[in-house]
Coordinates of C-alpha atoms in Angstrom, one line a residue:
X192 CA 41.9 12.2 9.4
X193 CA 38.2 13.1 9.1
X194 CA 35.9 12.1 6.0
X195 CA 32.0 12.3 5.6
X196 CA 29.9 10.1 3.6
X197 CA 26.6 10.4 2.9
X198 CA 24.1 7.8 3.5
X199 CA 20.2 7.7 4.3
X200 CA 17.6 6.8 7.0
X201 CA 13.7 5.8 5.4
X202 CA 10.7 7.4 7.8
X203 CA 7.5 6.2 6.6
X204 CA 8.4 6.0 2.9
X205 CA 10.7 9.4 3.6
X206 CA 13.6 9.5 3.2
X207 CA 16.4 11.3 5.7
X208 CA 19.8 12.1 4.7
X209 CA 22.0 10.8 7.2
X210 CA 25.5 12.0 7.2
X211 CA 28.4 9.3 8.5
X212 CA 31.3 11.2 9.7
X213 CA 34.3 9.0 10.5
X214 CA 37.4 9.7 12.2
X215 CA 40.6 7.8 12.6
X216 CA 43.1 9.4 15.0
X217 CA 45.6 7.9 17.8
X218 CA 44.9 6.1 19.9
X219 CA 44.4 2.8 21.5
X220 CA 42.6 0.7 18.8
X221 CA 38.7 0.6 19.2
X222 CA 35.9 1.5 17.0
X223 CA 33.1 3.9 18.7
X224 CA 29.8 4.2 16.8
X225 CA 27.4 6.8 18.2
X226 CA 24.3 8.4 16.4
X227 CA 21.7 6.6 18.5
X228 CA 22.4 3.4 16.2
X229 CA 20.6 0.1 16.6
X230 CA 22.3 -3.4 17.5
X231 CA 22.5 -4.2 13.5
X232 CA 24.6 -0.5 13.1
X233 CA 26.9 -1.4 15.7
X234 CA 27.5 -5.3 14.4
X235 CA 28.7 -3.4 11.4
X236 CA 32.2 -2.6 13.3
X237 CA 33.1 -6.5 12.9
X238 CA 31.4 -7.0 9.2
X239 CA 33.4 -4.1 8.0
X240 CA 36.6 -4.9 9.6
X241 CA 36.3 -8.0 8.3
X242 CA 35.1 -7.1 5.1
X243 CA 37.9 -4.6 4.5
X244 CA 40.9 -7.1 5.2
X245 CA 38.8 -10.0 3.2
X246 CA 38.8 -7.1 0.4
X247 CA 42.8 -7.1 0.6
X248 CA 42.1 -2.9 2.3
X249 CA 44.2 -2.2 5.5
X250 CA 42.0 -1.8 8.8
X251 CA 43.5 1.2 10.9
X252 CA 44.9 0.0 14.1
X253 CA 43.7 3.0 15.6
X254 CA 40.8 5.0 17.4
X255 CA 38.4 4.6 15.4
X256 CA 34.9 7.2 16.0
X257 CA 31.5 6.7 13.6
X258 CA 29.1 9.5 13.8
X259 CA 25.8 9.5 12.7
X260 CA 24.1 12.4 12.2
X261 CA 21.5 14.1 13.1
X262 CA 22.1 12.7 16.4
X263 CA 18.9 12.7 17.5
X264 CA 17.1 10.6 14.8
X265 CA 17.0 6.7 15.6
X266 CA 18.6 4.7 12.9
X267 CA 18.7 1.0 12.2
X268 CA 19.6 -1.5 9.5
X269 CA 22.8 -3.1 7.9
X270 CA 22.4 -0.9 5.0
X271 CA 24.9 2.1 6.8
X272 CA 27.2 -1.2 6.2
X273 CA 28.8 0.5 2.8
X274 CA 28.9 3.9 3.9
X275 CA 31.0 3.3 7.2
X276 CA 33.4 1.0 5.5
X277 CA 33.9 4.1 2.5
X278 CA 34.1 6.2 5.5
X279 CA 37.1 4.3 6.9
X280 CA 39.0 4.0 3.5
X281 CA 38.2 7.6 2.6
X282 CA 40.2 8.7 6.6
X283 CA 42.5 6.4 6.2
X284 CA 43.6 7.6 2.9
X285 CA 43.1 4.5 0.7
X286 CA 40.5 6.1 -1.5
X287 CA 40.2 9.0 -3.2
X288 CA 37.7 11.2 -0.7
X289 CA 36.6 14.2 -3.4
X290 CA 33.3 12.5 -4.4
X291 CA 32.1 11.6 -1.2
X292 CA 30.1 14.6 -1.2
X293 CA 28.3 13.8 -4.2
X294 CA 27.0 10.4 -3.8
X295 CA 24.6 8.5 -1.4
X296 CA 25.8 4.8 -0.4
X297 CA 23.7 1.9 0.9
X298 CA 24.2 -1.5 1.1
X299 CA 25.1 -4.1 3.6
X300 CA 28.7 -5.6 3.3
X301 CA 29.0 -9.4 3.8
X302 CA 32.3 -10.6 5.3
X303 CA 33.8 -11.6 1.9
X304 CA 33.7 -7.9 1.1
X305 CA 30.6 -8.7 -1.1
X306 CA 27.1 -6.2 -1.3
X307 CA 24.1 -7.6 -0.1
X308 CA 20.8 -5.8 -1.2
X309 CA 19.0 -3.9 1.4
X310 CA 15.1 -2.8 1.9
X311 CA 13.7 0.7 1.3
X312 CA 16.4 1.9 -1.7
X313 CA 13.5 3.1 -3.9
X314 CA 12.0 5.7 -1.8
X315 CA 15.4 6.6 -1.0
X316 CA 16.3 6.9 -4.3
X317 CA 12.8 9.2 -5.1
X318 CA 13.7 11.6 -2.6
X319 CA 17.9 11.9 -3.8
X320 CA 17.4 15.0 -5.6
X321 CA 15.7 16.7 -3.3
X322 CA 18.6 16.0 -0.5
X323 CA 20.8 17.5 -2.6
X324 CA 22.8 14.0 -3.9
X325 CA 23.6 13.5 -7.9
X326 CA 24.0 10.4 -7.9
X327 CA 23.3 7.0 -5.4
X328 CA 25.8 4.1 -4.8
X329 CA 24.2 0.5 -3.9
X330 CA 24.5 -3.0 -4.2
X331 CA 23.9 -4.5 -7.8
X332 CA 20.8 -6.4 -7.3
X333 CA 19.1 -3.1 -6.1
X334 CA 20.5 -1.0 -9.1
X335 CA 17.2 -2.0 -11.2
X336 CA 15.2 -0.6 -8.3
X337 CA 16.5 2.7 -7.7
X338 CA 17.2 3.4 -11.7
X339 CA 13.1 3.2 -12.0
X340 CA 13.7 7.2 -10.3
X341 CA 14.3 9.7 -13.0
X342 CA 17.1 12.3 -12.7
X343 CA 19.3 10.5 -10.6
X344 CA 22.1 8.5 -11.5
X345 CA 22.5 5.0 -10.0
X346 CA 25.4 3.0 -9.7
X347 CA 25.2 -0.9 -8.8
X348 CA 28.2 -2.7 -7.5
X349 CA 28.8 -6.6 -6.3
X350 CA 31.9 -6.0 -4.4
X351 CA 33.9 -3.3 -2.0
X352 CA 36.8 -3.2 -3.9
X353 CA 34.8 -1.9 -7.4
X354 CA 33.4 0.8 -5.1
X355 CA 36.9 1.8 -4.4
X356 CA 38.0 1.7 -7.6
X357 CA 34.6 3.9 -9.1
X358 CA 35.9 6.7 -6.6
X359 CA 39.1 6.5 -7.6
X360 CA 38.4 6.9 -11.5
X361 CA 34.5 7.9 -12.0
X362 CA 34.8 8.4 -15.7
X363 CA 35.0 5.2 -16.7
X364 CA 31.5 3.6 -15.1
X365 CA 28.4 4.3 -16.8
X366 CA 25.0 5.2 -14.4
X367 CA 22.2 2.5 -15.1
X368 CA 19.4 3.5 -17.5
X369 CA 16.3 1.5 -17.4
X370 CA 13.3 1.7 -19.8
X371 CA 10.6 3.0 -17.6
X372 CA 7.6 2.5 -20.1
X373 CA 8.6 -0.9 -21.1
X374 CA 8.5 -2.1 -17.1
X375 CA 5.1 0.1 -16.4
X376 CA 4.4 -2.1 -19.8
X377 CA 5.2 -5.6 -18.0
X378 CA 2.6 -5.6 -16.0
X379 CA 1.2 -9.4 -16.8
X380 CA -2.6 -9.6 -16.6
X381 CA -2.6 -12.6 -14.5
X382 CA -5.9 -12.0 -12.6
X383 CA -8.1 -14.4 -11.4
X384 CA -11.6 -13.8 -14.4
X385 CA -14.6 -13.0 -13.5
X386 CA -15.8 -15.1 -16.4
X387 CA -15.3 -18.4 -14.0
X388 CA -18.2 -16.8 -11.7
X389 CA -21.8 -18.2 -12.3
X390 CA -24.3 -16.5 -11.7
X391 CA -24.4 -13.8 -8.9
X392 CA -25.6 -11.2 -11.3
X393 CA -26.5 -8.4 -8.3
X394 CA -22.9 -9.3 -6.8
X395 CA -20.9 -8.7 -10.2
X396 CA -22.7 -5.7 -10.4
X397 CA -21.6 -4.6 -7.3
X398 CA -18.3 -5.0 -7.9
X399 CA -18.1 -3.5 -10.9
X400 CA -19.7 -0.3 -8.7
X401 CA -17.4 -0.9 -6.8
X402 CA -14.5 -1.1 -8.8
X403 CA -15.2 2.7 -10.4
X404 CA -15.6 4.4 -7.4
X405 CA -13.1 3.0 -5.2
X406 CA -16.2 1.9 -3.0
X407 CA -15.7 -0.2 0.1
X408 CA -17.7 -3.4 -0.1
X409 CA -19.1 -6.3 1.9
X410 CA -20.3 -9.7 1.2
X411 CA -23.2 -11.7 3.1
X412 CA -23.9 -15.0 2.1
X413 CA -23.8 -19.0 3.6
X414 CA -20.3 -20.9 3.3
X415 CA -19.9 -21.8 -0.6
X416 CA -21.8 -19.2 -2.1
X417 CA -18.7 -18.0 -3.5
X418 CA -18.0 -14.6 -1.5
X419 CA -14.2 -15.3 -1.6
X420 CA -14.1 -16.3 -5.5
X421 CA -15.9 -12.5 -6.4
X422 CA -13.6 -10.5 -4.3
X423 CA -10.2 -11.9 -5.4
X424 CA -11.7 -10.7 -8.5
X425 CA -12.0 -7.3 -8.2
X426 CA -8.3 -6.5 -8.9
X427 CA -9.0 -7.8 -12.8
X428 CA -11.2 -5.4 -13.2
X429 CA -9.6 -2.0 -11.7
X430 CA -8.0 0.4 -14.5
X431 CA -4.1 -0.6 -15.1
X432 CA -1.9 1.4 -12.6
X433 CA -0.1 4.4 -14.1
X434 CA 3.6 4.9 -13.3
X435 CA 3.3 7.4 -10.5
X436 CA 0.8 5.1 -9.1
X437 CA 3.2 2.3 -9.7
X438 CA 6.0 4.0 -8.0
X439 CA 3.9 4.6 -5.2
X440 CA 2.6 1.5 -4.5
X441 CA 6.9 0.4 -4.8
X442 CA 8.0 2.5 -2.7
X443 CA 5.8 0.7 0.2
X444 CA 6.6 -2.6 -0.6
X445 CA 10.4 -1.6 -0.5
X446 CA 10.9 0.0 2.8
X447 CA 8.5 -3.4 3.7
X448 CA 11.5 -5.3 2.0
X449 CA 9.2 -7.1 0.0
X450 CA 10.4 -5.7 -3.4
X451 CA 13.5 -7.6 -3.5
X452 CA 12.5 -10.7 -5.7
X453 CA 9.7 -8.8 -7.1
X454 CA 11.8 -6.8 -9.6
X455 CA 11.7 -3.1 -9.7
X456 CA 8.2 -1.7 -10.0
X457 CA 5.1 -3.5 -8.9
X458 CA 2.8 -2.7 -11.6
X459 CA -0.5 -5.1 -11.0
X460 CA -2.7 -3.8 -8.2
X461 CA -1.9 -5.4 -4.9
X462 CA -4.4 -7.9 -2.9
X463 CA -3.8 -8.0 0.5
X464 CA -5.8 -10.8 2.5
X465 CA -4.7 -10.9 6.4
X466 CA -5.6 -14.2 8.7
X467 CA -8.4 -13.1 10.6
X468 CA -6.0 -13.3 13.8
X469 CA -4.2 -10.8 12.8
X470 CA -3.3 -8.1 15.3
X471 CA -4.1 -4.3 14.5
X472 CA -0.1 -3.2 14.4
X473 CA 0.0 -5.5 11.6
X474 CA -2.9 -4.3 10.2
X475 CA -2.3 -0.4 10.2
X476 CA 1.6 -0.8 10.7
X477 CA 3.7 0.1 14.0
X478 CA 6.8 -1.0 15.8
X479 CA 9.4 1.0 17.6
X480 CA 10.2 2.2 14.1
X481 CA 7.2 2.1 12.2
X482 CA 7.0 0.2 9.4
X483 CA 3.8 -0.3 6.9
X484 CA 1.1 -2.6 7.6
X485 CA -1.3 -4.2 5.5
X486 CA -3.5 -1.6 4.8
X487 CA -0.8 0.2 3.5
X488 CA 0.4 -2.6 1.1
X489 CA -2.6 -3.0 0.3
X490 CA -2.1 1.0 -1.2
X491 CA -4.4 1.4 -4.5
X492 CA -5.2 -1.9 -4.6
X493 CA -7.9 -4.4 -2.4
X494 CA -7.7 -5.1 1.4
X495 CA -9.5 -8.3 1.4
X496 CA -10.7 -9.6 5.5
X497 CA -12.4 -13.2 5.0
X498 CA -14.5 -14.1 7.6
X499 CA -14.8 -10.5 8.7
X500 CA -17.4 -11.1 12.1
X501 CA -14.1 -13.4 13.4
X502 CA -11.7 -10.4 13.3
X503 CA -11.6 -9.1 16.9
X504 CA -13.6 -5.9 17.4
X505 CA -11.1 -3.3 18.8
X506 CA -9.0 -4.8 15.3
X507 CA -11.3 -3.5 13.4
X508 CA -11.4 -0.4 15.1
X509 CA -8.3 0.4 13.6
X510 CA -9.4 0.5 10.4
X511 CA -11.8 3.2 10.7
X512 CA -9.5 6.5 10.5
X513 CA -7.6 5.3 7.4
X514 CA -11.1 4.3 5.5
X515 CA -12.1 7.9 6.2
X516 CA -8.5 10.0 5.5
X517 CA -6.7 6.9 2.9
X518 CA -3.6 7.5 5.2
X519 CA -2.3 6.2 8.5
X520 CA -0.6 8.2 11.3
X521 CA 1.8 6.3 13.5
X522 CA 3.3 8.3 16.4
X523 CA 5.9 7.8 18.5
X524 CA 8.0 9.4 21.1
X525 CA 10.8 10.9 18.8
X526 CA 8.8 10.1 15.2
X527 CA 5.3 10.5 13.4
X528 CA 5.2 8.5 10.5
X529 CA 2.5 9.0 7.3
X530 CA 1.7 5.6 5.5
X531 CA -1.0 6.2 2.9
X532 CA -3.6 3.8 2.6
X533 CA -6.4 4.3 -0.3
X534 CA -7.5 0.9 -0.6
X535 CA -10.5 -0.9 -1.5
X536 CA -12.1 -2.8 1.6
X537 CA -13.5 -6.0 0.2
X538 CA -15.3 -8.2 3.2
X539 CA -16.7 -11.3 3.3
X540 CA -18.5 -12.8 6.5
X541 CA -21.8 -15.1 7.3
X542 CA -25.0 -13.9 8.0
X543 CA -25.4 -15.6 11.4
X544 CA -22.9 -17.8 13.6
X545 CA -23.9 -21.2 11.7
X546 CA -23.8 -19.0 8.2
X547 CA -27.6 -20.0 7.2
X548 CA -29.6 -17.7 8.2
X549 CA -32.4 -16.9 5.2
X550 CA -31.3 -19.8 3.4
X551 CA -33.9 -21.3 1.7
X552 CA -32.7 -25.0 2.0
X553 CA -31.0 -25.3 4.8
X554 CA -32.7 -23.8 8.5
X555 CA -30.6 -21.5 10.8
X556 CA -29.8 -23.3 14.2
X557 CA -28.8 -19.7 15.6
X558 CA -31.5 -17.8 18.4
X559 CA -32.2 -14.3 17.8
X560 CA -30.0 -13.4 20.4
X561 CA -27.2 -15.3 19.1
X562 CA -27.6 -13.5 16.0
X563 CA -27.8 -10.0 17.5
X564 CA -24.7 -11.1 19.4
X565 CA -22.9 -12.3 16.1
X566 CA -23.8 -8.4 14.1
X567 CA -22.8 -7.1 17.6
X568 CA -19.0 -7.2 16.8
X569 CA -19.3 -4.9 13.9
X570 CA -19.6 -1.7 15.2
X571 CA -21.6 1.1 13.3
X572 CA -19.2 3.7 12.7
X573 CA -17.3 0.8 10.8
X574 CA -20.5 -0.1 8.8
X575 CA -21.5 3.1 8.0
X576 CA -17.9 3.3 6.0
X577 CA -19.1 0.0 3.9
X578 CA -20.4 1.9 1.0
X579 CA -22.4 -1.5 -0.8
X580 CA -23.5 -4.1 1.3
X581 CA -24.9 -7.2 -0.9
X582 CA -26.3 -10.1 -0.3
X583 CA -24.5 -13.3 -1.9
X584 CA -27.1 -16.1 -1.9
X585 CA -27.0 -20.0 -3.2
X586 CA -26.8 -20.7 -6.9
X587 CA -29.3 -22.9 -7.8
X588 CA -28.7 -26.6 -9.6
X589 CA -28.8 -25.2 -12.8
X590 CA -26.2 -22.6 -12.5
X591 CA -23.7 -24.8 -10.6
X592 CA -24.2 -27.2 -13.7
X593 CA -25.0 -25.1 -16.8
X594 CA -22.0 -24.4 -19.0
X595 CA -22.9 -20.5 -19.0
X596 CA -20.1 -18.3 -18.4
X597 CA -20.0 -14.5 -16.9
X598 CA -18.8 -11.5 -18.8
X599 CA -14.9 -11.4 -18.7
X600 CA -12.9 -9.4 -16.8
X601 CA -11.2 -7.5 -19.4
X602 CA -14.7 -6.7 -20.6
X603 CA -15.7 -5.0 -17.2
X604 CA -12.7 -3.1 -17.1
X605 CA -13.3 -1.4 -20.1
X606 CA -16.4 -0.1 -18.8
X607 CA -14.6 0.7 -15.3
X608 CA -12.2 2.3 -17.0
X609 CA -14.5 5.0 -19.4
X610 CA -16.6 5.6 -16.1
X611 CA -13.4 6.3 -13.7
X612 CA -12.1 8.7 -16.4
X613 CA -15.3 10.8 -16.4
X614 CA -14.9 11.1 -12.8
X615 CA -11.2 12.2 -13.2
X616 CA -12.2 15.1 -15.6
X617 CA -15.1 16.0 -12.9
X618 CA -12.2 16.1 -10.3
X619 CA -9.4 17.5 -12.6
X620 CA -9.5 20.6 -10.4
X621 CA -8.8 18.7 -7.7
X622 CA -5.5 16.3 -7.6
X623 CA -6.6 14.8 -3.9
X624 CA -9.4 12.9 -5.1
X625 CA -9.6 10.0 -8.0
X626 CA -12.2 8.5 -7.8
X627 CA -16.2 9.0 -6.3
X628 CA -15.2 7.1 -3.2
X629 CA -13.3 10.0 -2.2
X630 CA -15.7 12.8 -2.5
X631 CA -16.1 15.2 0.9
X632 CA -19.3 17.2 1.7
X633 CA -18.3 20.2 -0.6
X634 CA -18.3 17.7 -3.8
X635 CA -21.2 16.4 -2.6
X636 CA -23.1 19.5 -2.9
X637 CA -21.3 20.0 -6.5
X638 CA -22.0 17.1 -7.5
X639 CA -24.5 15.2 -6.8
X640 CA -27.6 17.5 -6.6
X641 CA -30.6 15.8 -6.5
X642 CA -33.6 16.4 -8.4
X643 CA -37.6 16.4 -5.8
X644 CA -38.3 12.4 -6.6
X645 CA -34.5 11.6 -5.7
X646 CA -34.9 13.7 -2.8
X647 CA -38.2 12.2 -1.6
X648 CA -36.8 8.6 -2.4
X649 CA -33.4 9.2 -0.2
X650 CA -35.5 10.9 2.8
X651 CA -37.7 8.1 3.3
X652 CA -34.8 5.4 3.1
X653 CA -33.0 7.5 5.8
X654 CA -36.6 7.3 8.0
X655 CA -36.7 3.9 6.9
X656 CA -33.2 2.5 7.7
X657 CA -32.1 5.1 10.7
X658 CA -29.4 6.2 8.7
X659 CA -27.2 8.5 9.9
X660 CA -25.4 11.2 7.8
X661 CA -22.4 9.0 7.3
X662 CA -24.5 6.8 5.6
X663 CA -26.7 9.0 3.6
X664 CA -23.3 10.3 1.9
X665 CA -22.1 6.9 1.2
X666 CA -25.5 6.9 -1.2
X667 CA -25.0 9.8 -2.7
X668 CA -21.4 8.5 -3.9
X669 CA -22.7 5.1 -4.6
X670 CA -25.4 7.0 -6.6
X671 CA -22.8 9.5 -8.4
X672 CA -20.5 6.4 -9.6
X673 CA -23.9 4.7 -11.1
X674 CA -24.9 7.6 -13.1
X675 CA -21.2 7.5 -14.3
X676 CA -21.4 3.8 -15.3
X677 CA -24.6 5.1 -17.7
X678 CA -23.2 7.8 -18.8
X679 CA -25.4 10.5 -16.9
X680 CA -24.0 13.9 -15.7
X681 CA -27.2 14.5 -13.6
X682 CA -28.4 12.0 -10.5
X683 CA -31.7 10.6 -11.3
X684 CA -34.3 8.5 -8.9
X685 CA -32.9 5.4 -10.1
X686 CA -29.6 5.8 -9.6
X687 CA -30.6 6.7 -6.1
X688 CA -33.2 3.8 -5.7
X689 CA -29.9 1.0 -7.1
X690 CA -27.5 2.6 -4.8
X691 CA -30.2 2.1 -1.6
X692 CA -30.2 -1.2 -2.2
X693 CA -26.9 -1.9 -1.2
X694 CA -27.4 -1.3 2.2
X695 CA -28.5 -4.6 3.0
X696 CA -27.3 -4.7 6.8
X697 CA -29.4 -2.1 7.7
X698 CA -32.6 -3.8 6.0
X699 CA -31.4 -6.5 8.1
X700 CA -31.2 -4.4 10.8

């Protein structure tokens, strides 16, 4: 007898409907699975054999053909585990087969006939309706995940044997229903403060630029001037992810299988930090089947790189197409995947190899030519992308030891907040772009017109500086989200004149 279940494949954070056609006819006993599966789909033969005798089922000692279709798509996982073992009970006639058509299953069986949780059921779950399913079958510790997707109806299950029974009398199980405001509403504000920073008024300020634009920023300063400490505060003071945003940034981190013990919707901003070893596939995401890299966890939140000279040079090569389009493109022979990737690039490095040059206590031990050598590894395509560029210098005795505290964080974003939402009114035409970050040339011209002593000021900083038109446009945007932060609709001079500033490499340069 033949039966079809339907199951699903994750591309990117897609997801495929995959049917699993299974046929039991005579035959000397042997189970064929075909479908271009991976070594984990065709271990399934001995976990479901085993799982369906440990489950008190009858495996047919028979020929035994798995079909995974489309044929030509490249699947892999345990999670086609539950699907093939339905798929076996359904042909052999020890369940009823009518709903099969209905329902999506996932989930990996363990030997004991038991559900394990699987990666990747939320995006799978976000796309249901549109494959044409009612309602999605998986393992109960990924029922709270999948129930965060509206209109579709999620059943969670521990063992094999309730599966069976659910398909043999429907009516009496209940979908899941979650609250979705009340978990959007859990987020827990536990963000490092920016109250704990001394000092460093110029570098709270641009963050706080930073953090209403969505502007890519970098810190130069000697060891212990406390670079690291102000970026992992910038996530405190971005504006509270909404629920699509939430569900967004969940999806990722699911088909990443790093939503498992993180509960059902990630709903604080994620911070990313990768070792400054790290290898660009793990930065931008790759593998035979692609699967998201940091940038991409790092989705509408903060890509922090510490140290950022000690990266290698062709790593952070990589970065430059998805700081430009806020998506990755991974292409293979038989797949091209789309990862999205608006994050906020926070960098941190020294200004020279011993990390004290311009200090004014302690002398730089570095030649000129060391030092061109040491700048020489970023490359200016990549710093022209680096909207705010500040220097971070020494606190002086006083500061370290006066008792004087910073504004708070919850202060700040209050201010980020008001400023990002006149932005989102100025671009309420347009549902691609969020925040000034984002503008292209046409907004530009829109938006940030510029009055003769604006025009005369930005002129002679590009003479100045040798910027090119990369970098111009990263001053208009810088000078747009200023404007918004005092409340201005029109650019004035200085707006323009604070928003030069920050490009403090090329000054250097």
């Amino acid at each position: 007898m033949l039966a079809r279940v339907w199951s699903a494949a994750i591309a990117g954070i897609d997801a495929i409907k995959v049917g699993v056609e299974v046929d039991v006819a005579g035959g000397l006993p042997k189970t064929i699975i075909v479908g271009l599966p991976d070594t984990a789909i065709q271990e399934s033969r001995e976990r479901v054999k085993a799982a369906l005798k440990n489950s008190g089922f009858a495996f047919p000692v028979r020929k035994i053909v798995v079909n995974l279709t489309p044929a030509d798509l490249r699947k892999e996982g345990p999670s086609f585990d539950l699907p093939i073992a339905v798929g076996v009970l359904a042909a052999s006639e020890q369940v009823n087969p009518q709903l099969l058509g209905d329902y999506l299953f996932l989930g990996e069986l363990s030997l004991d006939g038991s559900l394990r949780p699987i990666a990747g059921v939320l995006p799978i779950a976000a796309a249901a309706s549109k494959l044409g399913i009612a309602g999605l079958v998986v393992p109960a510790d990924n029922v709270q995940e999948a129930a965060v997707v509206e209109e579709i109806s999620v059943y969670g299950f521990s063992h094999l044997t309730e599966v069976a029974k659910f398909l043999d009398c429907p009516q009496k199980y209940q979908p899941v229903e979650i609250d979705r405001e009340a978990k959007l509403a859990e987020s827990k504000d536990n963000y490092l403060d920016l109250k704990d920073v001394k000092g460093q008024v110029h570098a709270r300020r641009a963050l706080e630029i930073a953090a209403v634009g969505g502007h890519n920023l970098v810190f130069v300063g000697p060891p212990g001037s406390g670079k690291t400490m102000l970026a992992k505060r910038l996530p405190g003071i971005l504006p509270n992810l909404d629920f699509n945003e939430a569900l967004e940034v969940s999806q990722i981190h699911s088909v990443a299988g790093l939503l498992k013990n993180r509960g059902s919707l990630i709903t604080n901003r994620p911070f990313r930090s990768p070792h400054h070893s790290a290898s660009g596939p793990s930065l931008v995401g790759g593998g035979s089947i692609p699967r998201p890299g940091e940038i991409s966890l790092a989705h509408k939140g903060v890509l922090f790189l510490d140290e950022l000279t000690e990266f290698k040079r062709n790593v952070l090569e990589y970065l430059r197409q998805p700081l430009e389009d806020g998506c990755v493109t991974i292409s293979r022979t038989r797949q091209s995947v789309v990862f999205p990737a608006q994050f906020t690039l926070v960098a941190s490095t020294n200004p020279c190899p011993c990390g004290y040059f311009g200090d004014p206590i302690q002398n730089c031990t570095c030649s000129p030519r060391q030092r061109e050598m040491y700048w020489a590894k970023l490359s200016g395509p990549l710093m022209d992308r680096i909207d705010l560029q500040v220097v971070v210098n020494r606190l002086k005795p006083g500061e370290m030891t006066g008792q004087a505290t910073g504004e708070t964080s919850q202060s700040i974003r209050g201010r980020v907040t008001l400023a990002r939402d006149r932005a989102r009114i100025r671009f309420k035409d347009d549902s691609q772009i969020s925040c000034n970050g984002e503008m292209r040339s046409h907004h530009l011209r829109k938006f940030c017109q510029l009055d003769d002593s604006s025009r005369n000021l930005l002129e002679a900083a590009i003479r100045k500086l040798g910027l090119s038109a990369r970098g111009m446009d990263r001053i208009l945007k810088v000078s747009r989200t200023i404007a918004d932060l005092a409340g201005d609709e029109q650019l004035k001079s200085s707006h323009v004149a604070e928003a030069i500033q920050y490009r403090t490499i090329d000054r250097m340069s």
